[in-house]
Amino acid sequence: DAGITQSPRHKVTETGTPVTLRCHQTENHRYMYWYRQDPGHGLRLIHYSYGVKDTDKGEVSDGYSVSRSKTEDFLLTLESATSSQTSVYFCAILGGTGGGYTFGSGTRLTVV
Amino acid sequence: EDKVVQSPLSLVVHEGDTVTLNCSYEVTNFRSLLWYKQEKKAPTFLFMLTSSGIEKKSGRLSSILDKKELFSILNITATQTGDSAIYLCADPGAGSYQLTFGKGTKLSVIP
Protein backbone atom coordinates (compact mmCIF):
# COMPACT_ATOMS: atom_id res chain seq x y z
CA ASP A 1 0.00 0.00 0.00
CA ALA A 2 1.06 3.61 -0.51
CA GLY A 3 3.23 4.87 2.32
CA ILE A 4 2.41 8.34 3.61
CA THR A 5 3.70 10.01 6.72
CA GLN A 6 2.98 13.37 8.27
CA SER A 7 5.19 15.32 10.61
CA PRO A 8 4.97 16.50 13.25
CA ARG A 9 2.10 14.54 14.80
CA HIS A 10 1.39 17.25 17.34
CA LYS A 11 2.46 20.86 17.57
CA VAL A 12 1.66 23.79 19.81
CA THR A 13 2.72 27.18 18.53
CA GLU A 14 2.16 30.80 19.34
CA THR A 15 0.05 33.24 17.39
CA GLY A 16 2.05 35.01 14.73
CA THR A 17 4.74 32.38 14.30
CA PRO A 18 5.32 30.51 11.03
CA VAL A 19 4.60 26.80 10.98
CA THR A 20 5.38 24.16 8.36
CA LEU A 21 3.76 20.76 8.20
CA ARG A 22 5.27 18.02 6.11
CA CYS A 23 3.67 15.24 4.11
CA HIS A 24 5.94 12.56 2.71
CA GLN A 25 5.05 9.70 0.38
CA THR A 26 7.24 6.76 -0.52
CA GLU A 27 5.76 6.12 -3.97
CA ASN A 28 5.66 8.49 -6.89
CA HIS A 29 2.01 9.45 -6.79
CA ARG A 30 1.18 12.58 -8.69
CA TYR A 31 -1.72 14.01 -6.67
CA MET A 32 -1.38 15.17 -3.08
CA TYR A 33 -3.83 17.08 -0.89
CA TRP A 34 -3.97 18.98 2.37
CA TYR A 35 -7.20 19.01 4.39
CA ARG A 36 -8.16 20.45 7.71
CA GLN A 37 -10.81 18.95 9.94
CA ASP A 38 -12.84 20.90 12.46
CA PRO A 39 -15.92 19.90 14.44
CA GLY A 40 -19.07 20.45 12.41
CA HIS A 41 -17.19 20.97 9.15
CA GLY A 42 -15.93 17.59 8.04
CA LEU A 43 -12.72 17.68 6.01
CA ARG A 44 -12.12 20.79 3.95
CA LEU A 45 -9.55 21.10 1.20
CA ILE A 46 -6.79 23.67 1.77
CA HIS A 47 -4.47 23.16 -1.20
CA TYR A 48 -3.60 20.38 -3.56
CA SER A 49 -0.83 19.45 -5.95
CA TYR A 50 -0.94 17.71 -9.29
CA GLY A 51 2.80 17.51 -9.83
CA VAL A 52 6.15 19.02 -8.87
CA LYS A 53 5.71 22.79 -8.59
CA ASP A 54 2.05 22.43 -9.67
CA THR A 55 -0.33 23.45 -6.93
CA ASP A 56 -3.72 25.04 -6.60
CA LYS A 57 -6.03 26.42 -3.95
CA GLY A 58 -8.85 24.62 -2.29
CA GLU A 59 -11.90 25.76 -0.40
CA VAL A 60 -10.09 27.22 2.65
CA SER A 61 -6.71 28.38 1.36
CA ASP A 62 -6.51 31.83 2.99
CA GLY A 63 -3.55 32.04 5.38
CA TYR A 64 -1.87 28.93 3.94
CA SER A 65 0.75 28.31 1.32
CA VAL A 66 2.18 25.09 -0.07
CA SER A 67 5.23 23.91 -1.90
CA ARG A 68 6.14 20.78 -3.77
CA SER A 69 9.74 20.79 -4.94
CA LYS A 70 9.99 16.98 -5.04
CA THR A 71 7.39 14.37 -5.90
CA GLU A 72 7.55 12.80 -2.46
CA ASP A 73 7.12 15.90 -0.30
CA PHE A 74 4.21 18.31 0.00
CA LEU A 75 4.68 21.09 2.55
CA LEU A 76 1.94 23.19 4.10
CA THR A 77 3.01 26.50 5.63
CA LEU A 78 1.08 28.81 7.89
CA GLU A 79 2.93 32.07 7.36
CA SER A 80 1.65 33.66 10.55
CA ALA A 81 -0.40 31.26 12.63
CA THR A 82 -3.72 32.38 14.08
CA SER A 83 -5.98 30.73 16.64
CA SER A 84 -8.52 30.00 13.88
CA GLN A 85 -5.94 27.66 12.35
CA THR A 86 -6.06 25.39 15.36
CA SER A 87 -7.20 22.17 13.74
CA VAL A 88 -6.30 18.65 12.71
CA TYR A 89 -4.53 18.59 9.38
CA PHE A 90 -4.60 15.58 7.09
CA CYS A 91 -2.53 14.94 4.05
CA ALA A 92 -3.83 12.58 1.39
CA ILE A 93 -2.55 11.09 -1.81
CA LEU A 94 -4.36 9.67 -4.78
CA GLY A 95 -2.80 6.27 -4.70
CA GLY A 96 -3.11 2.96 -2.97
CA THR A 97 -6.02 0.62 -2.55
CA GLY A 98 -9.44 1.31 -1.11
CA GLY A 99 -11.09 3.94 -3.19
CA GLY A 100 -7.73 5.17 -4.42
CA TYR A 101 -7.02 7.65 -1.65
CA THR A 102 -4.64 7.18 1.24
CA PHE A 103 -4.61 9.49 4.25
CA GLY A 104 -1.83 10.33 6.61
CA SER A 105 -2.32 9.97 10.35
CA GLY A 106 -2.89 13.67 10.82
CA THR A 107 -1.19 16.57 12.60
CA ARG A 108 -2.91 18.16 15.55
CA LEU A 109 -1.96 21.84 15.56
CA THR A 110 -2.81 24.15 18.42
CA VAL A 111 -2.19 27.89 18.08
CA VAL A 112 -2.17 29.68 21.42
CA GLU B 1 -19.09 23.73 -7.28
CA ASP B 2 -19.63 20.18 -6.08
CA LYS B 3 -21.66 19.76 -2.94
CA VAL B 4 -22.14 16.83 -0.57
CA VAL B 5 -24.74 16.88 2.20
CA GLN B 6 -25.00 14.26 4.91
CA SER B 7 -27.78 13.59 7.35
CA PRO B 8 -28.26 13.25 10.18
CA LEU B 9 -25.22 15.05 11.59
CA SER B 10 -25.33 12.95 14.71
CA LEU B 11 -27.11 9.85 15.83
CA VAL B 12 -27.23 7.88 19.07
CA VAL B 13 -28.46 4.29 18.99
CA HIS B 14 -28.37 1.21 21.18
CA GLU B 15 -26.35 -1.86 20.39
CA GLY B 16 -28.25 -4.13 18.03
CA ASP B 17 -30.12 -1.33 16.29
CA THR B 18 -30.00 -0.83 12.53
CA VAL B 19 -29.04 2.60 11.25
CA THR B 20 -29.26 4.34 7.90
CA LEU B 21 -26.99 7.23 7.06
CA ASN B 22 -27.76 9.52 4.15
CA CYS B 23 -25.64 11.33 1.61
CA SER B 24 -26.97 13.56 -1.16
CA TYR B 25 -24.76 15.15 -3.74
CA GLU B 26 -24.69 17.72 -6.49
CA VAL B 27 -21.73 17.24 -8.76
CA THR B 28 -20.86 18.45 -12.21
CA ASN B 29 -19.24 15.32 -13.58
CA PHE B 30 -20.07 12.30 -11.50
CA ARG B 31 -17.36 9.68 -11.19
CA SER B 32 -18.08 7.90 -7.95
CA LEU B 33 -19.11 8.37 -4.36
CA LEU B 34 -16.95 7.22 -1.49
CA TRP B 35 -17.78 6.30 2.08
CA TYR B 36 -15.23 6.47 4.91
CA LYS B 37 -15.24 5.61 8.58
CA GLN B 38 -13.24 7.82 10.91
CA GLU B 39 -12.48 6.91 14.46
CA LYS B 40 -9.83 8.88 16.25
CA LYS B 41 -7.42 9.21 13.38
CA ALA B 42 -7.36 9.08 9.59
CA PRO B 43 -10.44 8.17 7.58
CA THR B 44 -10.53 4.55 6.49
CA PHE B 45 -12.18 3.50 3.27
CA LEU B 46 -15.48 1.64 3.30
CA PHE B 47 -17.06 1.70 -0.15
CA MET B 48 -16.76 3.17 -3.60
CA LEU B 49 -20.02 3.43 -5.53
CA THR B 50 -20.11 4.05 -9.23
CA SER B 51 -23.21 2.30 -10.54
CA SER B 52 -26.74 3.02 -9.59
CA GLY B 53 -28.72 0.33 -7.82
CA ILE B 54 -25.84 -2.01 -7.09
CA GLU B 55 -25.37 -2.70 -3.40
CA LYS B 56 -21.91 -2.93 -1.96
CA LYS B 57 -21.67 -5.06 1.16
CA SER B 58 -19.06 -5.76 3.78
CA GLY B 59 -20.19 -7.69 6.80
CA ARG B 60 -22.87 -5.70 8.59
CA LEU B 61 -22.30 -2.63 6.44
CA SER B 62 -23.85 -2.03 3.06
CA SER B 63 -24.28 0.90 0.75
CA ILE B 64 -26.20 1.73 -2.38
CA LEU B 65 -26.28 4.58 -4.85
CA ASP B 66 -29.21 6.18 -6.65
CA LYS B 67 -27.79 8.24 -9.52
CA LYS B 68 -31.20 9.43 -10.64
CA GLU B 69 -32.10 10.91 -7.27
CA LEU B 70 -28.45 11.83 -6.47
CA PHE B 71 -28.10 10.15 -3.12
CA SER B 72 -26.51 7.25 -1.36
CA ILE B 73 -27.24 5.46 1.88
CA LEU B 74 -25.01 3.55 4.24
CA ASN B 75 -26.70 0.88 6.34
CA ILE B 76 -25.29 -0.72 9.44
CA THR B 77 -27.19 -3.65 10.88
CA ALA B 78 -26.86 -5.08 14.39
CA THR B 79 -24.73 -2.13 15.49
CA GLN B 80 -21.90 -2.63 17.97
CA THR B 81 -20.05 -0.15 20.15
CA GLY B 82 -17.11 -0.48 17.75
CA ASP B 83 -19.24 1.12 15.06
CA SER B 84 -19.11 4.40 16.96
CA ALA B 85 -17.33 6.80 14.62
CA ILE B 86 -17.80 9.62 12.17
CA TYR B 87 -18.98 8.39 8.79
CA LEU B 88 -17.97 10.53 5.86
CA CYS B 89 -19.30 10.65 2.34
CA ALA B 90 -17.09 12.15 -0.39
CA ASP B 91 -17.14 13.01 -4.07
CA PRO B 92 -13.83 12.77 -5.99
CA GLY B 93 -14.95 15.40 -8.44
CA ALA B 94 -13.48 16.28 -11.77
CA GLY B 95 -10.14 17.83 -12.63
CA SER B 96 -7.52 16.99 -10.07
CA TYR B 97 -9.72 14.49 -8.24
CA GLN B 98 -9.86 16.48 -5.03
CA LEU B 99 -12.34 14.99 -2.59
CA THR B 100 -15.28 17.07 -1.47
CA PHE B 101 -16.55 15.76 1.84
CA GLY B 102 -19.86 16.08 3.56
CA LYS B 103 -19.80 17.23 7.17
CA GLY B 104 -20.08 13.66 8.35
CA THR B 105 -22.48 11.76 10.58
CA LYS B 106 -21.31 11.14 14.11
CA LEU B 107 -22.67 7.78 15.20
CA SER B 108 -22.63 6.81 18.84
CA VAL B 109 -23.61 3.25 19.77
CA ILE B 110 -24.36 2.76 23.44
CA PRO B 111 -24.47 -0.63 25.18
PDB file of C-alpha atoms in Angstrom:
ATOM      1  CA  ASP A   1       0.000   0.000   0.000  1.00  0.00           C
ATOM      2  CA  ALA A   2       1.063   3.608  -0.513  1.00  0.00           C
ATOM      3  CA  GLY A   3       3.231   4.870   2.323  1.00  0.00           C
ATOM      4  CA  ILE A   4       2.407   8.339   3.605  1.00  0.00           C
ATOM      5  CA  THR A   5       3.703  10.011   6.718  1.00  0.00           C
ATOM      6  CA  GLN A   6       2.981  13.368   8.268  1.00  0.00           C
ATOM      7  CA  SER A   7       5.186  15.318  10.607  1.00  0.00           C
ATOM      8  CA  PRO A   8       4.967  16.501  13.246  1.00  0.00           C
ATOM      9  CA  ARG A   9       2.105  14.535  14.800  1.00  0.00           C
ATOM     10  CA  HIS A  10       1.391  17.253  17.335  1.00  0.00           C
ATOM     11  CA  LYS A  11       2.457  20.865  17.566  1.00  0.00           C
ATOM     12  CA  VAL A  12       1.662  23.789  19.815  1.00  0.00           C
ATOM     13  CA  THR A  13       2.719  27.178  18.533  1.00  0.00           C
ATOM     14  CA  GLU A  14       2.162  30.801  19.344  1.00  0.00           C
ATOM     15  CA  THR A  15       0.049  33.240  17.392  1.00  0.00           C
ATOM     16  CA  GLY A  16       2.049  35.007  14.727  1.00  0.00           C
ATOM     17  CA  THR A  17       4.740  32.379  14.295  1.00  0.00           C
ATOM     18  CA  PRO A  18       5.316  30.511  11.031  1.00  0.00           C
ATOM     19  CA  VAL A  19       4.601  26.796  10.981  1.00  0.00           C
ATOM     20  CA  THR A  20       5.376  24.162   8.360  1.00  0.00           C
ATOM     21  CA  LEU A  21       3.762  20.757   8.203  1.00  0.00           C
ATOM     22  CA  ARG A  22       5.273  18.019   6.106  1.00  0.00           C
ATOM     23  CA  CYS A  23       3.673  15.239   4.113  1.00  0.00           C
ATOM     24  CA  HIS A  24       5.942  12.557   2.709  1.00  0.00           C
ATOM     25  CA  GLN A  25       5.051   9.698   0.384  1.00  0.00           C
ATOM     26  CA  THR A  26       7.244   6.764  -0.519  1.00  0.00           C
ATOM     27  CA  GLU A  27       5.758   6.120  -3.969  1.00  0.00           C
ATOM     28  CA  ASN A  28       5.662   8.495  -6.890  1.00  0.00           C
ATOM     29  CA  HIS A  29       2.012   9.446  -6.791  1.00  0.00           C
ATOM     30  CA  ARG A  30       1.180  12.576  -8.691  1.00  0.00           C
ATOM     31  CA  TYR A  31      -1.719  14.009  -6.673  1.00  0.00           C
ATOM     32  CA  MET A  32      -1.377  15.169  -3.084  1.00  0.00           C
ATOM     33  CA  TYR A  33      -3.831  17.085  -0.895  1.00  0.00           C
ATOM     34  CA  TRP A  34      -3.974  18.978   2.374  1.00  0.00           C
ATOM     35  CA  TYR A  35      -7.196  19.009   4.385  1.00  0.00           C
ATOM     36  CA  ARG A  36      -8.164  20.454   7.711  1.00  0.00           C
ATOM     37  CA  GLN A  37     -10.807  18.952   9.936  1.00  0.00           C
ATOM     38  CA  ASP A  38     -12.843  20.901  12.455  1.00  0.00           C
ATOM     39  CA  PRO A  39     -15.924  19.905  14.436  1.00  0.00           C
ATOM     40  CA  GLY A  40     -19.068  20.449  12.413  1.00  0.00           C
ATOM     41  CA  HIS A  41     -17.194  20.967   9.150  1.00  0.00           C
ATOM     42  CA  GLY A  42     -15.931  17.587   8.040  1.00  0.00           C
ATOM     43  CA  LEU A  43     -12.721  17.677   6.012  1.00  0.00           C
ATOM     44  CA  ARG A  44     -12.120  20.786   3.946  1.00  0.00           C
ATOM     45  CA  LEU A  45      -9.548  21.100   1.204  1.00  0.00           C
ATOM     46  CA  ILE A  46      -6.794  23.669   1.765  1.00  0.00           C
ATOM     47  CA  HIS A  47      -4.473  23.160  -1.204  1.00  0.00           C
ATOM     48  CA  TYR A  48      -3.598  20.381  -3.564  1.00  0.00           C
ATOM     49  CA  SER A  49      -0.834  19.454  -5.952  1.00  0.00           C
ATOM     50  CA  TYR A  50      -0.939  17.707  -9.293  1.00  0.00           C
ATOM     51  CA  GLY A  51       2.802  17.515  -9.826  1.00  0.00           C
ATOM     52  CA  VAL A  52       6.148  19.022  -8.872  1.00  0.00           C
ATOM     53  CA  LYS A  53       5.710  22.785  -8.589  1.00  0.00           C
ATOM     54  CA  ASP A  54       2.054  22.429  -9.675  1.00  0.00           C
ATOM     55  CA  THR A  55      -0.325  23.451  -6.929  1.00  0.00           C
ATOM     56  CA  ASP A  56      -3.721  25.039  -6.604  1.00  0.00           C
ATOM     57  CA  LYS A  57      -6.026  26.425  -3.954  1.00  0.00           C
ATOM     58  CA  GLY A  58      -8.850  24.617  -2.286  1.00  0.00           C
ATOM     59  CA  GLU A  59     -11.896  25.764  -0.401  1.00  0.00           C
ATOM     60  CA  VAL A  60     -10.093  27.216   2.652  1.00  0.00           C
ATOM     61  CA  SER A  61      -6.710  28.377   1.362  1.00  0.00           C
ATOM     62  CA  ASP A  62      -6.510  31.831   2.994  1.00  0.00           C
ATOM     63  CA  GLY A  63      -3.551  32.036   5.378  1.00  0.00           C
ATOM     64  CA  TYR A  64      -1.865  28.932   3.943  1.00  0.00           C
ATOM     65  CA  SER A  65       0.750  28.310   1.316  1.00  0.00           C
ATOM     66  CA  VAL A  66       2.182  25.087  -0.072  1.00  0.00           C
ATOM     67  CA  SER A  67       5.231  23.912  -1.901  1.00  0.00           C
ATOM     68  CA  ARG A  68       6.142  20.777  -3.768  1.00  0.00           C
ATOM     69  CA  SER A  69       9.736  20.787  -4.938  1.00  0.00           C
ATOM     70  CA  LYS A  70       9.992  16.978  -5.036  1.00  0.00           C
ATOM     71  CA  THR A  71       7.392  14.371  -5.904  1.00  0.00           C
ATOM     72  CA  GLU A  72       7.550  12.804  -2.463  1.00  0.00           C
ATOM     73  CA  ASP A  73       7.122  15.898  -0.303  1.00  0.00           C
ATOM     74  CA  PHE A  74       4.215  18.314   0.000  1.00  0.00           C
ATOM     75  CA  LEU A  75       4.684  21.087   2.551  1.00  0.00           C
ATOM     76  CA  LEU A  76       1.944  23.189   4.103  1.00  0.00           C
ATOM     77  CA  THR A  77       3.006  26.503   5.630  1.00  0.00           C
ATOM     78  CA  LEU A  78       1.084  28.811   7.889  1.00  0.00           C
ATOM     79  CA  GLU A  79       2.926  32.071   7.355  1.00  0.00           C
ATOM     80  CA  SER A  80       1.651  33.664  10.554  1.00  0.00           C
ATOM     81  CA  ALA A  81      -0.397  31.264  12.627  1.00  0.00           C
ATOM     82  CA  THR A  82      -3.719  32.381  14.081  1.00  0.00           C
ATOM     83  CA  SER A  83      -5.979  30.729  16.638  1.00  0.00           C
ATOM     84  CA  SER A  84      -8.517  30.002  13.877  1.00  0.00           C
ATOM     85  CA  GLN A  85      -5.943  27.657  12.350  1.00  0.00           C
ATOM     86  CA  THR A  86      -6.060  25.386  15.360  1.00  0.00           C
ATOM     87  CA  SER A  87      -7.196  22.173  13.743  1.00  0.00           C
ATOM     88  CA  VAL A  88      -6.301  18.651  12.715  1.00  0.00           C
ATOM     89  CA  TYR A  89      -4.533  18.590   9.377  1.00  0.00           C
ATOM     90  CA  PHE A  90      -4.601  15.576   7.094  1.00  0.00           C
ATOM     91  CA  CYS A  91      -2.526  14.936   4.045  1.00  0.00           C
ATOM     92  CA  ALA A  92      -3.833  12.580   1.387  1.00  0.00           C
ATOM     93  CA  ILE A  93      -2.547  11.086  -1.812  1.00  0.00           C
ATOM     94  CA  LEU A  94      -4.357   9.669  -4.775  1.00  0.00           C
ATOM     95  CA  GLY A  95      -2.802   6.266  -4.697  1.00  0.00           C
ATOM     96  CA  GLY A  96      -3.110   2.958  -2.967  1.00  0.00           C
ATOM     97  CA  THR A  97      -6.023   0.617  -2.549  1.00  0.00           C
ATOM     98  CA  GLY A  98      -9.438   1.309  -1.106  1.00  0.00           C
ATOM     99  CA  GLY A  99     -11.088   3.944  -3.185  1.00  0.00           C
ATOM    100  CA  GLY A 100      -7.730   5.168  -4.422  1.00  0.00           C
ATOM    101  CA  TYR A 101      -7.021   7.653  -1.647  1.00  0.00           C
ATOM    102  CA  THR A 102      -4.639   7.175   1.244  1.00  0.00           C
ATOM    103  CA  PHE A 103      -4.615   9.487   4.252  1.00  0.00           C
ATOM    104  CA  GLY A 104      -1.832  10.332   6.607  1.00  0.00           C
ATOM    105  CA  SER A 105      -2.319   9.970  10.347  1.00  0.00           C
ATOM    106  CA  GLY A 106      -2.886  13.666  10.819  1.00  0.00           C
ATOM    107  CA  THR A 107      -1.190  16.566  12.600  1.00  0.00           C
ATOM    108  CA  ARG A 108      -2.909  18.163  15.545  1.00  0.00           C
ATOM    109  CA  LEU A 109      -1.957  21.836  15.559  1.00  0.00           C
ATOM    110  CA  THR A 110      -2.806  24.152  18.423  1.00  0.00           C
ATOM    111  CA  VAL A 111      -2.193  27.887  18.080  1.00  0.00           C
ATOM    112  CA  VAL A 112      -2.171  29.680  21.421  1.00  0.00           C
TER     113      VAL A 112
ATOM    114  CA  GLU B   1     -19.087  23.728  -7.282  1.00  0.00           C
ATOM    115  CA  ASP B   2     -19.626  20.177  -6.077  1.00  0.00           C
ATOM    116  CA  LYS B   3     -21.665  19.761  -2.937  1.00  0.00           C
ATOM    117  CA  VAL B   4     -22.145  16.828  -0.573  1.00  0.00           C
ATOM    118  CA  VAL B   5     -24.738  16.883   2.204  1.00  0.00           C
ATOM    119  CA  GLN B   6     -24.997  14.258   4.910  1.00  0.00           C
ATOM    120  CA  SER B   7     -27.780  13.588   7.351  1.00  0.00           C
ATOM    121  CA  PRO B   8     -28.258  13.250  10.182  1.00  0.00           C
ATOM    122  CA  LEU B   9     -25.216  15.054  11.589  1.00  0.00           C
ATOM    123  CA  SER B  10     -25.328  12.952  14.714  1.00  0.00           C
ATOM    124  CA  LEU B  11     -27.112   9.847  15.835  1.00  0.00           C
ATOM    125  CA  VAL B  12     -27.231   7.881  19.072  1.00  0.00           C
ATOM    126  CA  VAL B  13     -28.458   4.291  18.993  1.00  0.00           C
ATOM    127  CA  HIS B  14     -28.367   1.209  21.182  1.00  0.00           C
ATOM    128  CA  GLU B  15     -26.354  -1.856  20.390  1.00  0.00           C
ATOM    129  CA  GLY B  16     -28.249  -4.125  18.026  1.00  0.00           C
ATOM    130  CA  ASP B  17     -30.121  -1.328  16.289  1.00  0.00           C
ATOM    131  CA  THR B  18     -30.004  -0.832  12.530  1.00  0.00           C
ATOM    132  CA  VAL B  19     -29.038   2.604  11.247  1.00  0.00           C
ATOM    133  CA  THR B  20     -29.264   4.337   7.896  1.00  0.00           C
ATOM    134  CA  LEU B  21     -26.993   7.235   7.060  1.00  0.00           C
ATOM    135  CA  ASN B  22     -27.761   9.515   4.155  1.00  0.00           C
ATOM    136  CA  CYS B  23     -25.641  11.326   1.610  1.00  0.00           C
ATOM    137  CA  SER B  24     -26.969  13.560  -1.160  1.00  0.00           C
ATOM    138  CA  TYR B  25     -24.757  15.147  -3.738  1.00  0.00           C
ATOM    139  CA  GLU B  26     -24.691  17.723  -6.493  1.00  0.00           C
ATOM    140  CA  VAL B  27     -21.726  17.236  -8.765  1.00  0.00           C
ATOM    141  CA  THR B  28     -20.859  18.455 -12.212  1.00  0.00           C
ATOM    142  CA  ASN B  29     -19.242  15.322 -13.585  1.00  0.00           C
ATOM    143  CA  PHE B  30     -20.066  12.301 -11.503  1.00  0.00           C
ATOM    144  CA  ARG B  31     -17.360   9.681 -11.187  1.00  0.00           C
ATOM    145  CA  SER B  32     -18.077   7.903  -7.951  1.00  0.00           C
ATOM    146  CA  LEU B  33     -19.115   8.369  -4.356  1.00  0.00           C
ATOM    147  CA  LEU B  34     -16.948   7.217  -1.492  1.00  0.00           C
ATOM    148  CA  TRP B  35     -17.780   6.298   2.079  1.00  0.00           C
ATOM    149  CA  TYR B  36     -15.232   6.469   4.909  1.00  0.00           C
ATOM    150  CA  LYS B  37     -15.243   5.613   8.582  1.00  0.00           C
ATOM    151  CA  GLN B  38     -13.244   7.823  10.910  1.00  0.00           C
ATOM    152  CA  GLU B  39     -12.480   6.910  14.465  1.00  0.00           C
ATOM    153  CA  LYS B  40      -9.834   8.884  16.254  1.00  0.00           C
ATOM    154  CA  LYS B  41      -7.420   9.211  13.384  1.00  0.00           C
ATOM    155  CA  ALA B  42      -7.358   9.082   9.592  1.00  0.00           C
ATOM    156  CA  PRO B  43     -10.444   8.167   7.582  1.00  0.00           C
ATOM    157  CA  THR B  44     -10.528   4.554   6.495  1.00  0.00           C
ATOM    158  CA  PHE B  45     -12.176   3.500   3.269  1.00  0.00           C
ATOM    159  CA  LEU B  46     -15.479   1.639   3.303  1.00  0.00           C
ATOM    160  CA  PHE B  47     -17.058   1.704  -0.149  1.00  0.00           C
ATOM    161  CA  MET B  48     -16.764   3.166  -3.597  1.00  0.00           C
ATOM    162  CA  LEU B  49     -20.023   3.434  -5.528  1.00  0.00           C
ATOM    163  CA  THR B  50     -20.110   4.051  -9.231  1.00  0.00           C
ATOM    164  CA  SER B  51     -23.207   2.303 -10.545  1.00  0.00           C
ATOM    165  CA  SER B  52     -26.739   3.021  -9.587  1.00  0.00           C
ATOM    166  CA  GLY B  53     -28.725   0.326  -7.816  1.00  0.00           C
ATOM    167  CA  ILE B  54     -25.839  -2.014  -7.087  1.00  0.00           C
ATOM    168  CA  GLU B  55     -25.373  -2.698  -3.405  1.00  0.00           C
ATOM    169  CA  LYS B  56     -21.909  -2.934  -1.963  1.00  0.00           C
ATOM    170  CA  LYS B  57     -21.668  -5.058   1.155  1.00  0.00           C
ATOM    171  CA  SER B  58     -19.060  -5.760   3.781  1.00  0.00           C
ATOM    172  CA  GLY B  59     -20.189  -7.686   6.803  1.00  0.00           C
ATOM    173  CA  ARG B  60     -22.873  -5.703   8.589  1.00  0.00           C
ATOM    174  CA  LEU B  61     -22.297  -2.627   6.438  1.00  0.00           C
ATOM    175  CA  SER B  62     -23.851  -2.026   3.062  1.00  0.00           C
ATOM    176  CA  SER B  63     -24.278   0.905   0.747  1.00  0.00           C
ATOM    177  CA  ILE B  64     -26.200   1.734  -2.377  1.00  0.00           C
ATOM    178  CA  LEU B  65     -26.278   4.585  -4.849  1.00  0.00           C
ATOM    179  CA  ASP B  66     -29.205   6.177  -6.650  1.00  0.00           C
ATOM    180  CA  LYS B  67     -27.793   8.241  -9.524  1.00  0.00           C
ATOM    181  CA  LYS B  68     -31.199   9.433 -10.645  1.00  0.00           C
ATOM    182  CA  GLU B  69     -32.097  10.914  -7.274  1.00  0.00           C
ATOM    183  CA  LEU B  70     -28.454  11.828  -6.468  1.00  0.00           C
ATOM    184  CA  PHE B  71     -28.105  10.154  -3.122  1.00  0.00           C
ATOM    185  CA  SER B  72     -26.515   7.247  -1.363  1.00  0.00           C
ATOM    186  CA  ILE B  73     -27.239   5.459   1.882  1.00  0.00           C
ATOM    187  CA  LEU B  74     -25.015   3.548   4.244  1.00  0.00           C
ATOM    188  CA  ASN B  75     -26.702   0.878   6.337  1.00  0.00           C
ATOM    189  CA  ILE B  76     -25.286  -0.715   9.436  1.00  0.00           C
ATOM    190  CA  THR B  77     -27.189  -3.652  10.884  1.00  0.00           C
ATOM    191  CA  ALA B  78     -26.860  -5.080  14.395  1.00  0.00           C
ATOM    192  CA  THR B  79     -24.735  -2.135  15.494  1.00  0.00           C
ATOM    193  CA  GLN B  80     -21.899  -2.633  17.967  1.00  0.00           C
ATOM    194  CA  THR B  81     -20.055  -0.150  20.146  1.00  0.00           C
ATOM    195  CA  GLY B  82     -17.112  -0.485  17.753  1.00  0.00           C
ATOM    196  CA  ASP B  83     -19.242   1.119  15.063  1.00  0.00           C
ATOM    197  CA  SER B  84     -19.113   4.398  16.960  1.00  0.00           C
ATOM    198  CA  ALA B  85     -17.333   6.796  14.617  1.00  0.00           C
ATOM    199  CA  ILE B  86     -17.802   9.616  12.174  1.00  0.00           C
ATOM    200  CA  TYR B  87     -18.985   8.390   8.786  1.00  0.00           C
ATOM    201  CA  LEU B  88     -17.967  10.532   5.856  1.00  0.00           C
ATOM    202  CA  CYS B  89     -19.296  10.650   2.344  1.00  0.00           C
ATOM    203  CA  ALA B  90     -17.094  12.153  -0.390  1.00  0.00           C
ATOM    204  CA  ASP B  91     -17.140  13.010  -4.075  1.00  0.00           C
ATOM    205  CA  PRO B  92     -13.831  12.771  -5.987  1.00  0.00           C
ATOM    206  CA  GLY B  93     -14.948  15.397  -8.439  1.00  0.00           C
ATOM    207  CA  ALA B  94     -13.478  16.282 -11.765  1.00  0.00           C
ATOM    208  CA  GLY B  95     -10.144  17.835 -12.631  1.00  0.00           C
ATOM    209  CA  SER B  96      -7.515  16.988 -10.067  1.00  0.00           C
ATOM    210  CA  TYR B  97      -9.716  14.494  -8.239  1.00  0.00           C
ATOM    211  CA  GLN B  98      -9.864  16.483  -5.035  1.00  0.00           C
ATOM    212  CA  LEU B  99     -12.336  14.985  -2.590  1.00  0.00           C
ATOM    213  CA  THR B 100     -15.284  17.071  -1.474  1.00  0.00           C
ATOM    214  CA  PHE B 101     -16.549  15.757   1.838  1.00  0.00           C
ATOM    215  CA  GLY B 102     -19.863  16.079   3.556  1.00  0.00           C
ATOM    216  CA  LYS B 103     -19.795  17.231   7.166  1.00  0.00           C
ATOM    217  CA  GLY B 104     -20.084  13.660   8.348  1.00  0.00           C
ATOM    218  CA  THR B 105     -22.484  11.764  10.579  1.00  0.00           C
ATOM    219  CA  LYS B 106     -21.305  11.140  14.108  1.00  0.00           C
ATOM    220  CA  LEU B 107     -22.674   7.778  15.198  1.00  0.00           C
ATOM    221  CA  SER B 108     -22.633   6.810  18.842  1.00  0.00           C
ATOM    222  CA  VAL B 109     -23.606   3.251  19.765  1.00  0.00           C
ATOM    223  CA  ILE B 110     -24.360   2.759  23.439  1.00  0.00           C
ATOM    224  CA  PRO B 111     -24.471  -0.630  25.181  1.00  0.00           C
TER     225      PRO B 111
END
